[in-house]
Short mmCIF file of the C-alpha atoms (twelve columns), coordinates in Angstrom:
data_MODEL
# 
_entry.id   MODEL 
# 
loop_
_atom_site.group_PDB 
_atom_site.id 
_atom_site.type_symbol 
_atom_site.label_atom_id 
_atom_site.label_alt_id 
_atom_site.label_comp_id 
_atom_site.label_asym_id 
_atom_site.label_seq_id 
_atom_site.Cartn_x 
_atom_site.Cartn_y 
_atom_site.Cartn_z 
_atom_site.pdbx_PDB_model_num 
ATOM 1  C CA . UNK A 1  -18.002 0.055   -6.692 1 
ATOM 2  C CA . UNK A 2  -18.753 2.775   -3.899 1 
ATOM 3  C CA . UNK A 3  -16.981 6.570   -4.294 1 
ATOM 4  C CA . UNK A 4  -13.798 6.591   -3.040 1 
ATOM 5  C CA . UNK A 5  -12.589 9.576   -1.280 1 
ATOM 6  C CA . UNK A 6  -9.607  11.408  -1.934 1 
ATOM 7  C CA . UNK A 7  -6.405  11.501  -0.213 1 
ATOM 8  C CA . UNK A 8  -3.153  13.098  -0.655 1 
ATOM 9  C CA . UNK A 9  -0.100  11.392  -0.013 1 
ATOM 10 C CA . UNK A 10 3.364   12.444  0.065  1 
ATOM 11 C CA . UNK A 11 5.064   10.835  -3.308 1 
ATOM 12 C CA . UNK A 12 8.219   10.376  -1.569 1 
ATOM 13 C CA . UNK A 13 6.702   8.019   1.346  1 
ATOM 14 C CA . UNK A 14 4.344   6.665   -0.793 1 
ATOM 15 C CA . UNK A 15 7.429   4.865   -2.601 1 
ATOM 16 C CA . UNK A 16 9.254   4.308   -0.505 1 
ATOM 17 C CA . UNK A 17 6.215   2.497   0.874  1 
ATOM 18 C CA . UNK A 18 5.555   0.734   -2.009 1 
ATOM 19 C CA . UNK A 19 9.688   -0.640  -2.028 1 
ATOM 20 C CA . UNK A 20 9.040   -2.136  1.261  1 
ATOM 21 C CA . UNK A 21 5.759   -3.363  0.235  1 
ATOM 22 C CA . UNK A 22 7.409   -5.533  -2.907 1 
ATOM 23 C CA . UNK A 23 10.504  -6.718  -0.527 1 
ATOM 24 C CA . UNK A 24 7.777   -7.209  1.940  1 
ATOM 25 C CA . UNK A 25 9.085   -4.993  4.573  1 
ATOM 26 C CA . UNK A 26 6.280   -3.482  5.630  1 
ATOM 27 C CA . UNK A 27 3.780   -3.912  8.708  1 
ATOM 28 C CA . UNK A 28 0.833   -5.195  8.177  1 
ATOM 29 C CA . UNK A 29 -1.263  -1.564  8.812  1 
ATOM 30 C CA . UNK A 30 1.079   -0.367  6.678  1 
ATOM 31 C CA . UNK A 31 0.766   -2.756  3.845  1 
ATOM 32 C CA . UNK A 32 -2.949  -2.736  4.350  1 
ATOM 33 C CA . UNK A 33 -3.087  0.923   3.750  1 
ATOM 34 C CA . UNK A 34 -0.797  0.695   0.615  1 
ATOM 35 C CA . UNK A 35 -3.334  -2.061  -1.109 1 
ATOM 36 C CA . UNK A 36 -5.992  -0.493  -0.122 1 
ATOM 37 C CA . UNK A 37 -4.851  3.230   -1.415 1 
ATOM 38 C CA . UNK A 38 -3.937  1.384   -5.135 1 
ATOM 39 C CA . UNK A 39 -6.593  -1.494  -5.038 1 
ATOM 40 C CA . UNK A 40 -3.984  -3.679  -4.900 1 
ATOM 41 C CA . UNK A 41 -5.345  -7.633  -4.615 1 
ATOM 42 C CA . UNK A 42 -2.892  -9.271  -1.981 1 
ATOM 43 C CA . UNK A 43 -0.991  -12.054 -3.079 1 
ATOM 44 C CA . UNK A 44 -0.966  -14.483 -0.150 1 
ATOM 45 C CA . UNK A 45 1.862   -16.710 -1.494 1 
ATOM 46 C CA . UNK A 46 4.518   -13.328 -1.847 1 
ATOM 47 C CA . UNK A 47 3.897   -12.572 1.596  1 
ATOM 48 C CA . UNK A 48 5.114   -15.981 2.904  1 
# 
């Protein structure tokens, strides 16, 4: 795996991010961003 850089986020928006992304809320840049900043492997059936 390649170095990742780091990134601060703000905790607050990051969960409040990550509540919309599990009620599946969120836009998709938005969501993208969010599995991308956690590694997060989408699950294709949730998001239907």
């Amino acid at each position: 795996m390649g170095r990742r850089k780091l990134q601060w986020v703000n905790t607050p928006v990051l969960m409040e991010a990550l509540l919309r992304y599990e009620q599946g809320r969120l836009p998709r840049p938005m969501r993208l961003w969010v599995e991308g900043l956690l590694e997060i492997q989408p699950n294709k059936t949730a998001l239907l």
